[in-house]
Amino acid sequence: MTDQASALRSMVRQESSLRRGRFVAVTSGKGGVGKTSVALNLSVFLSNMGRRVVLLDADLGTANVDVLCNLTPHANLAHVIAGRKTLAEATIEGPGGFQLIPGASGLASLAALSSFERQRLIDQMQHLDQSTDMILIDTGAGVGPNVLGFAVNADQVVVVTTPEPTAITDAYAVIKTIVRQRADADIAVLVNMVRSPYEARAVFARIETVCQRFLRVRPRLAGHVLSDPRVALAVRRRRPFVLDSPQCDATRCIGQLAHRLDRDAHEPKGVGLLRRMATWIAS
């Protein structure tokens, strides 16, 4: 364990001098709010903007980005962790040109992995970090270790919610859990499936108010995605809606979010996900 920790410290000392991509965790407090759809379509849009984008399907319980893209991967994250494939070998090209690392539904928990397995994953991600502009991580829903392992350590967290009261409550629970583990976390809220920008601002205002009152933090509004029947149609067709209906309201909303994240990517990144996760492994 001491040797592993020493090697990790050496690796992360080199990180600050290397160009690295921005890690953005896309998460939610509950399922059914469109988190994976947002992560997928955002990846496609950013790729179409000319950015080198990788989408890591880290929803270990119900990994299904490949299904939404009508892809049949021959390797996934489980093969990488087991040492049977490298991250590059498991990566496949998604629609629109982004790179997809398929998830592994059979993995119960990243926290349950051995230190050696977690170190192997970090090692693989180091190479990814140096060749990519943005790495989007589609986490699971809720506040379990699979979610927090990535969300707490990412450069930025996008919390997806909807106007439903339960979704709002659960979004606050996620923010609270992240902030308790990392007070300086960069958290933004995306309100999905709204009828109007006004509704999105009203939902965000509720979350912002309780965060300021009880957590002493102020999340940002990442944006909103309007309810659009073409989103469900694209899911049935197993295509990203930004490609299936490029002129629809939902696509325009995703475009606005993509441009915001792209601007954020040029800001100083601070310590970085790899260094924080290396500390997590060595602890």
mmCIF file of C-alpha atoms in Angstrom:
data_model
loop_
_atom_site.group_PDB
_atom_site.id
_atom_site.type_symbol
_atom_site.label_atom_id
_atom_site.label_comp_id
_atom_site.label_asym_id
_atom_site.label_seq_id
_atom_site.Cartn_x
_atom_site.Cartn_y
_atom_site.Cartn_z
ATOM 1 C CA MET A 1 0.000 0.000 0.000
ATOM 2 C CA THR A 2 2.923 2.348 0.827
ATOM 3 C CA ASP A 3 4.474 1.698 -2.585
ATOM 4 C CA GLN A 4 1.133 2.393 -4.265
ATOM 5 C CA ALA A 5 0.731 5.674 -2.409
ATOM 6 C CA SER A 6 4.297 6.707 -3.285
ATOM 7 C CA ALA A 7 3.726 5.979 -6.963
ATOM 8 C CA LEU A 8 0.495 7.958 -6.918
ATOM 9 C CA ARG A 9 2.158 10.956 -5.301
ATOM 10 C CA SER A 10 4.822 10.870 -8.002
ATOM 11 C CA MET A 11 2.151 10.704 -10.702
ATOM 12 C CA VAL A 12 0.162 13.640 -9.401
ATOM 13 C CA ARG A 13 3.273 15.807 -8.991
ATOM 14 C CA GLN A 14 3.689 15.507 -12.757
ATOM 15 C CA GLU A 15 0.042 16.386 -13.379
ATOM 16 C CA SER A 16 0.394 20.122 -12.762
ATOM 17 C CA SER A 17 2.940 20.476 -15.597
ATOM 18 C CA LEU A 18 0.840 18.544 -18.108
ATOM 19 C CA ARG A 19 -2.002 19.848 -20.180
ATOM 20 C CA ARG A 20 -5.171 18.196 -18.990
ATOM 21 C CA GLY A 21 -8.808 18.058 -19.938
ATOM 22 C CA ARG A 22 -11.662 19.322 -17.810
ATOM 23 C CA PHE A 23 -13.624 16.673 -15.907
ATOM 24 C CA VAL A 24 -17.350 17.420 -15.666
ATOM 25 C CA ALA A 25 -19.575 15.085 -13.638
ATOM 26 C CA VAL A 26 -23.225 14.980 -14.723
ATOM 27 C CA THR A 27 -25.277 13.689 -11.813
ATOM 28 C CA SER A 28 -28.751 13.770 -10.264
ATOM 29 C CA GLY A 29 -30.536 13.095 -7.020
ATOM 30 C CA LYS A 30 -32.942 10.562 -8.528
ATOM 31 C CA GLY A 31 -33.473 8.572 -11.675
ATOM 32 C CA GLY A 32 -35.846 9.581 -14.433
ATOM 33 C CA VAL A 33 -34.756 13.213 -14.726
ATOM 34 C CA GLY A 34 -32.929 12.798 -18.042
ATOM 35 C CA LYS A 35 -29.374 12.850 -16.692
ATOM 36 C CA THR A 36 -27.952 10.377 -19.198
ATOM 37 C CA SER A 37 -29.742 12.051 -22.096
ATOM 38 C CA VAL A 38 -28.207 15.384 -21.096
ATOM 39 C CA ALA A 39 -24.702 13.894 -20.809
ATOM 40 C CA LEU A 40 -25.006 12.107 -24.160
ATOM 41 C CA ASN A 41 -26.391 15.013 -26.156
ATOM 42 C CA LEU A 42 -23.964 17.436 -24.553
ATOM 43 C CA SER A 43 -21.094 15.173 -25.637
ATOM 44 C CA VAL A 44 -22.364 15.126 -29.213
ATOM 45 C CA PHE A 45 -22.832 18.902 -29.340
ATOM 46 C CA LEU A 46 -19.389 19.652 -27.896
ATOM 47 C CA SER A 47 -17.837 17.227 -30.360
ATOM 48 C CA ASN A 48 -19.587 19.015 -33.217
ATOM 49 C CA MET A 49 -18.035 22.239 -31.916
ATOM 50 C CA GLY A 50 -14.646 20.691 -32.603
ATOM 51 C CA ARG A 51 -13.826 19.715 -29.043
ATOM 52 C CA ARG A 52 -12.171 16.413 -28.200
ATOM 53 C CA VAL A 53 -14.770 14.872 -25.917
ATOM 54 C CA VAL A 54 -14.875 11.622 -23.973
ATOM 55 C CA LEU A 55 -18.040 10.406 -22.245
ATOM 56 C CA LEU A 56 -17.443 7.946 -19.417
ATOM 57 C CA ASP A 57 -20.560 5.953 -18.563
ATOM 58 C CA ALA A 58 -19.994 5.605 -14.826
ATOM 59 C CA ASP A 59 -23.598 4.756 -13.962
ATOM 60 C CA LEU A 60 -22.564 1.327 -12.729
ATOM 61 C CA GLY A 61 -26.066 0.275 -11.786
ATOM 62 C CA THR A 62 -27.809 0.933 -15.096
ATOM 63 C CA ALA A 63 -25.134 1.860 -17.619
ATOM 64 C CA ASN A 64 -26.972 2.418 -20.907
ATOM 65 C CA VAL A 65 -25.359 5.174 -22.983
ATOM 66 C CA ASP A 66 -24.431 2.564 -25.585
ATOM 67 C CA VAL A 67 -28.103 1.555 -25.855
ATOM 68 C CA LEU A 68 -29.168 5.158 -26.471
ATOM 69 C CA CYS A 69 -26.564 5.331 -29.258
ATOM 70 C CA ASN A 70 -27.485 1.976 -30.812
ATOM 71 C CA LEU A 71 -23.950 0.711 -30.212
ATOM 72 C CA THR A 72 -22.752 -2.769 -29.264
ATOM 73 C CA PRO A 73 -19.476 -2.432 -27.331
ATOM 74 C CA HIS A 74 -17.115 -5.386 -27.092
ATOM 75 C CA ALA A 75 -15.440 -4.092 -23.927
ATOM 76 C CA ASN A 76 -16.385 -1.812 -21.062
ATOM 77 C CA LEU A 77 -15.166 -0.280 -17.823
ATOM 78 C CA ALA A 78 -15.171 -3.660 -16.058
ATOM 79 C CA HIS A 79 -12.621 -5.031 -18.547
ATOM 80 C CA VAL A 80 -10.368 -2.019 -17.904
ATOM 81 C CA ILE A 81 -10.524 -2.395 -14.129
ATOM 82 C CA ALA A 82 -9.822 -6.131 -14.429
ATOM 83 C CA GLY A 83 -6.757 -5.394 -16.577
ATOM 84 C CA ARG A 84 -8.107 -7.283 -19.596
ATOM 85 C CA LYS A 85 -8.365 -4.138 -21.743
ATOM 86 C CA THR A 86 -6.804 -0.709 -21.730
ATOM 87 C CA LEU A 87 -9.025 2.335 -21.612
ATOM 88 C CA ALA A 88 -8.114 3.035 -25.236
ATOM 89 C CA GLU A 89 -9.149 -0.489 -26.253
ATOM 90 C CA ALA A 90 -12.499 -0.157 -24.496
ATOM 91 C CA THR A 91 -13.250 3.247 -26.024
ATOM 92 C CA ILE A 92 -15.537 3.394 -29.059
ATOM 93 C CA GLU A 93 -16.642 6.269 -31.265
ATOM 94 C CA GLY A 94 -20.118 7.564 -30.596
ATOM 95 C CA PRO A 95 -22.462 9.373 -32.974
ATOM 96 C CA GLY A 96 -21.175 12.825 -33.807
ATOM 97 C CA GLY A 97 -17.564 11.839 -33.171
ATOM 98 C CA PHE A 98 -17.243 11.824 -29.379
ATOM 99 C CA GLN A 99 -15.455 8.937 -27.674
ATOM 100 C CA LEU A 100 -17.494 6.668 -25.392
ATOM 101 C CA ILE A 101 -16.187 4.510 -22.579
ATOM 102 C CA PRO A 102 -19.073 2.063 -22.033
ATOM 103 C CA GLY A 103 -20.195 1.437 -18.500
ATOM 104 C CA ALA A 104 -20.305 -1.826 -16.616
ATOM 105 C CA SER A 105 -23.622 -2.619 -14.989
ATOM 106 C CA GLY A 106 -22.109 -5.574 -13.139
ATOM 107 C CA LEU A 107 -19.784 -3.449 -11.014
ATOM 108 C CA ALA A 108 -21.394 -2.974 -7.626
ATOM 109 C CA SER A 109 -19.263 -0.091 -6.412
ATOM 110 C CA LEU A 110 -16.043 1.745 -7.147
ATOM 111 C CA ALA A 111 -15.556 1.961 -3.400
ATOM 112 C CA ALA A 112 -15.576 -1.851 -3.251
ATOM 113 C CA LEU A 113 -12.643 -2.140 -5.649
ATOM 114 C CA SER A 114 -9.236 -3.040 -4.315
ATOM 115 C CA SER A 115 -6.589 -0.316 -4.098
ATOM 116 C CA PHE A 116 -4.765 -1.980 -6.991
ATOM 117 C CA GLU A 117 -7.885 -1.923 -9.176
ATOM 118 C CA ARG A 118 -8.575 1.711 -8.402
ATOM 119 C CA GLN A 119 -4.944 2.597 -9.105
ATOM 120 C CA ARG A 120 -5.207 0.850 -12.475
ATOM 121 C CA LEU A 121 -8.240 2.966 -13.337
ATOM 122 C CA ILE A 122 -6.461 6.196 -12.365
ATOM 123 C CA ASP A 123 -3.407 5.161 -14.396
ATOM 124 C CA GLN A 124 -5.573 4.668 -17.469
ATOM 125 C CA MET A 125 -7.396 7.955 -16.933
ATOM 126 C CA GLN A 126 -4.100 9.844 -16.773
ATOM 127 C CA HIS A 127 -3.471 9.143 -20.462
ATOM 128 C CA LEU A 128 -7.046 10.121 -21.273
ATOM 129 C CA ASP A 129 -6.593 13.363 -19.354
ATOM 130 C CA GLN A 130 -3.700 14.497 -21.536
ATOM 131 C CA SER A 131 -5.366 13.928 -24.927
ATOM 132 C CA THR A 132 -8.866 15.304 -24.359
ATOM 133 C CA ASP A 133 -10.463 18.734 -24.035
ATOM 134 C CA MET A 134 -13.367 17.585 -21.873
ATOM 135 C CA ILE A 135 -14.253 14.358 -20.095
ATOM 136 C CA LEU A 136 -17.935 14.082 -19.205
ATOM 137 C CA ILE A 137 -18.796 11.540 -16.519
ATOM 138 C CA ASP A 138 -22.352 10.213 -16.449
ATOM 139 C CA THR A 139 -22.591 9.152 -12.820
ATOM 140 C CA GLY A 140 -25.312 7.131 -11.195
ATOM 141 C CA ALA A 141 -28.224 8.849 -9.467
ATOM 142 C CA GLY A 142 -28.342 9.479 -5.731
ATOM 143 C CA VAL A 143 -25.621 9.872 -3.115
ATOM 144 C CA GLY A 144 -23.933 6.465 -3.125
ATOM 145 C CA PRO A 145 -20.160 5.903 -3.407
ATOM 146 C CA ASN A 146 -20.335 5.399 -7.177
ATOM 147 C CA VAL A 147 -21.681 8.925 -7.527
ATOM 148 C CA LEU A 148 -19.570 10.682 -4.930
ATOM 149 C CA GLY A 149 -16.295 9.103 -6.028
ATOM 150 C CA PHE A 150 -16.528 11.114 -9.245
ATOM 151 C CA ALA A 151 -18.759 14.062 -8.315
ATOM 152 C CA VAL A 152 -16.712 15.170 -5.316
ATOM 153 C CA ASN A 153 -13.479 15.053 -7.319
ATOM 154 C CA ALA A 154 -14.565 16.550 -10.657
ATOM 155 C CA ASP A 155 -13.597 20.014 -11.864
ATOM 156 C CA GLN A 156 -17.289 20.820 -12.184
ATOM 157 C CA VAL A 157 -20.557 19.103 -11.254
ATOM 158 C CA VAL A 158 -23.773 19.541 -13.229
ATOM 159 C CA VAL A 159 -26.753 18.455 -11.118
ATOM 160 C CA VAL A 160 -29.740 17.600 -13.323
ATOM 161 C CA THR A 161 -33.221 18.029 -11.889
ATOM 162 C CA THR A 162 -36.796 18.628 -13.044
ATOM 163 C CA PRO A 163 -39.683 20.731 -11.677
ATOM 164 C CA GLU A 164 -41.043 17.711 -9.764
ATOM 165 C CA PRO A 165 -40.910 18.307 -5.984
ATOM 166 C CA THR A 166 -39.158 14.982 -5.344
ATOM 167 C CA ALA A 167 -36.511 15.763 -7.963
ATOM 168 C CA ILE A 168 -35.877 19.180 -6.413
ATOM 169 C CA THR A 169 -35.558 17.694 -2.925
ATOM 170 C CA ASP A 170 -33.183 14.988 -4.138
ATOM 171 C CA ALA A 171 -31.086 17.503 -6.089
ATOM 172 C CA TYR A 172 -30.584 19.468 -2.881
ATOM 173 C CA ALA A 173 -29.606 16.245 -1.082
ATOM 174 C CA VAL A 174 -26.898 15.576 -3.673
ATOM 175 C CA ILE A 175 -25.555 19.117 -3.428
ATOM 176 C CA LYS A 176 -25.504 18.902 0.374
ATOM 177 C CA THR A 177 -23.597 15.615 0.330
ATOM 178 C CA ILE A 178 -21.025 16.895 -2.165
ATOM 179 C CA VAL A 179 -20.476 20.165 -0.294
ATOM 180 C CA ARG A 180 -19.989 18.360 3.019
ATOM 181 C CA GLN A 181 -17.129 16.417 1.462
ATOM 182 C CA ARG A 182 -15.722 19.289 -0.582
ATOM 183 C CA ALA A 183 -16.718 22.814 0.394
ATOM 184 C CA ASP A 184 -15.209 24.431 -2.716
ATOM 185 C CA ALA A 185 -16.975 22.170 -5.241
ATOM 186 C CA ASP A 186 -18.034 23.952 -8.448
ATOM 187 C CA ILE A 187 -21.722 23.015 -8.686
ATOM 188 C CA ALA A 188 -24.194 24.082 -11.365
ATOM 189 C CA VAL A 189 -27.857 23.099 -11.671
ATOM 190 C CA LEU A 190 -29.536 22.145 -14.948
ATOM 191 C CA VAL A 191 -33.337 22.125 -14.872
ATOM 192 C CA ASN A 192 -34.626 19.594 -17.389
ATOM 193 C CA MET A 193 -38.090 19.056 -18.890
ATOM 194 C CA VAL A 194 -39.370 22.579 -18.202
ATOM 195 C CA ARG A 195 -42.228 24.364 -19.956
ATOM 196 C CA SER A 196 -40.450 27.714 -20.040
ATOM 197 C CA PRO A 197 -37.257 29.508 -18.988
ATOM 198 C CA TYR A 198 -39.329 31.163 -16.253
ATOM 199 C CA GLU A 199 -40.179 27.767 -14.748
ATOM 200 C CA ALA A 200 -36.504 26.809 -14.825
ATOM 201 C CA ARG A 201 -35.510 29.989 -12.987
ATOM 202 C CA ALA A 202 -38.231 29.389 -10.386
ATOM 203 C CA VAL A 203 -37.008 25.837 -9.739
ATOM 204 C CA PHE A 204 -33.413 26.992 -9.489
ATOM 205 C CA ALA A 205 -34.384 29.804 -7.114
ATOM 206 C CA ARG A 206 -35.859 27.257 -4.700
ATOM 207 C CA ILE A 207 -32.675 25.188 -4.736
ATOM 208 C CA GLU A 208 -30.441 28.239 -4.486
ATOM 209 C CA THR A 209 -32.381 29.588 -1.492
ATOM 210 C CA VAL A 210 -32.086 26.429 0.611
ATOM 211 C CA CYS A 211 -28.427 25.987 -0.363
ATOM 212 C CA GLN A 212 -27.596 29.502 0.793
ATOM 213 C CA ARG A 213 -29.640 29.181 3.969
ATOM 214 C CA PHE A 214 -28.493 25.777 5.178
ATOM 215 C CA LEU A 215 -25.196 25.104 3.381
ATOM 216 C CA ARG A 216 -23.812 28.621 2.942
ATOM 217 C CA VAL A 217 -23.067 27.858 -0.702
ATOM 218 C CA ARG A 218 -24.468 29.304 -3.886
ATOM 219 C CA PRO A 219 -24.732 26.935 -6.862
ATOM 220 C CA ARG A 220 -24.871 28.372 -10.368
ATOM 221 C CA LEU A 221 -27.625 27.922 -12.924
ATOM 222 C CA ALA A 222 -26.151 25.858 -15.753
ATOM 223 C CA GLY A 223 -29.261 26.295 -17.867
ATOM 224 C CA HIS A 224 -32.425 24.438 -18.752
ATOM 225 C CA VAL A 225 -33.800 22.027 -21.343
ATOM 226 C CA LEU A 226 -37.337 22.599 -22.561
ATOM 227 C CA SER A 227 -39.800 19.714 -22.704
ATOM 228 C CA ASP A 228 -39.858 18.495 -26.276
ATOM 229 C CA PRO A 229 -41.648 15.423 -27.719
ATOM 230 C CA ARG A 230 -38.740 14.913 -30.105
ATOM 231 C CA VAL A 231 -36.539 13.900 -27.177
ATOM 232 C CA ALA A 232 -38.645 10.790 -26.495
ATOM 233 C CA LEU A 233 -38.843 10.097 -30.223
ATOM 234 C CA ALA A 234 -35.048 10.145 -30.498
ATOM 235 C CA VAL A 235 -34.762 7.736 -27.556
ATOM 236 C CA ARG A 236 -37.033 5.278 -29.349
ATOM 237 C CA ARG A 237 -34.888 5.663 -32.455
ATOM 238 C CA ARG A 238 -31.765 5.184 -30.307
ATOM 239 C CA ARG A 239 -30.226 8.401 -31.580
ATOM 240 C CA PRO A 240 -29.120 11.569 -29.767
ATOM 241 C CA PHE A 241 -31.825 14.182 -30.255
ATOM 242 C CA VAL A 242 -29.262 16.849 -31.187
ATOM 243 C CA LEU A 243 -28.617 14.790 -34.334
ATOM 244 C CA ASP A 244 -32.137 13.481 -34.841
ATOM 245 C CA SER A 245 -33.790 16.918 -34.478
ATOM 246 C CA PRO A 246 -31.041 19.557 -34.733
ATOM 247 C CA GLN A 247 -33.511 22.464 -34.864
ATOM 248 C CA CYS A 248 -35.723 21.469 -31.925
ATOM 249 C CA ASP A 249 -36.039 23.457 -28.695
ATOM 250 C CA ALA A 250 -34.186 20.854 -26.636
ATOM 251 C CA THR A 251 -31.217 20.931 -29.019
ATOM 252 C CA ARG A 252 -30.971 24.713 -28.753
ATOM 253 C CA CYS A 253 -30.955 24.406 -24.966
ATOM 254 C CA ILE A 254 -28.180 21.817 -25.048
ATOM 255 C CA GLY A 255 -26.235 24.128 -27.356
ATOM 256 C CA GLN A 256 -26.429 26.939 -24.814
ATOM 257 C CA LEU A 257 -25.181 24.619 -22.076
ATOM 258 C CA ALA A 258 -22.343 23.370 -24.302
ATOM 259 C CA HIS A 259 -21.112 26.904 -24.958
ATOM 260 C CA ARG A 260 -21.204 27.710 -21.226
ATOM 261 C CA LEU A 261 -19.176 24.627 -20.354
ATOM 262 C CA ASP A 262 -16.749 25.374 -23.163
ATOM 263 C CA ARG A 263 -16.155 28.851 -21.739
ATOM 264 C CA ASP A 264 -15.653 27.351 -18.277
ATOM 265 C CA ALA A 265 -13.066 24.961 -19.708
ATOM 266 C CA HIS A 266 -10.692 27.876 -20.297
ATOM 267 C CA GLU A 267 -10.697 28.877 -16.632
ATOM 268 C CA PRO A 268 -7.930 27.676 -14.263
ATOM 269 C CA LYS A 269 -8.726 24.131 -13.158
ATOM 270 C CA GLY A 270 -7.014 23.972 -9.784
ATOM 271 C CA VAL A 271 -5.940 20.615 -8.388
ATOM 272 C CA GLY A 272 -7.805 18.317 -10.756
ATOM 273 C CA LEU A 273 -9.726 15.071 -10.594
ATOM 274 C CA LEU A 274 -6.734 12.753 -10.902
ATOM 275 C CA ARG A 275 -4.937 14.241 -7.942
ATOM 276 C CA ARG A 276 -8.033 14.183 -5.748
ATOM 277 C CA MET A 277 -8.889 10.613 -6.739
ATOM 278 C CA ALA A 278 -5.301 9.537 -6.136
ATOM 279 C CA THR A 279 -5.617 10.848 -2.590
ATOM 280 C CA TRP A 280 -8.870 8.886 -2.265
ATOM 281 C CA ILE A 281 -7.087 5.692 -3.384
ATOM 282 C CA ALA A 282 -4.118 6.165 -1.072
ATOM 283 C CA SER A 283 -6.268 6.899 1.980
#
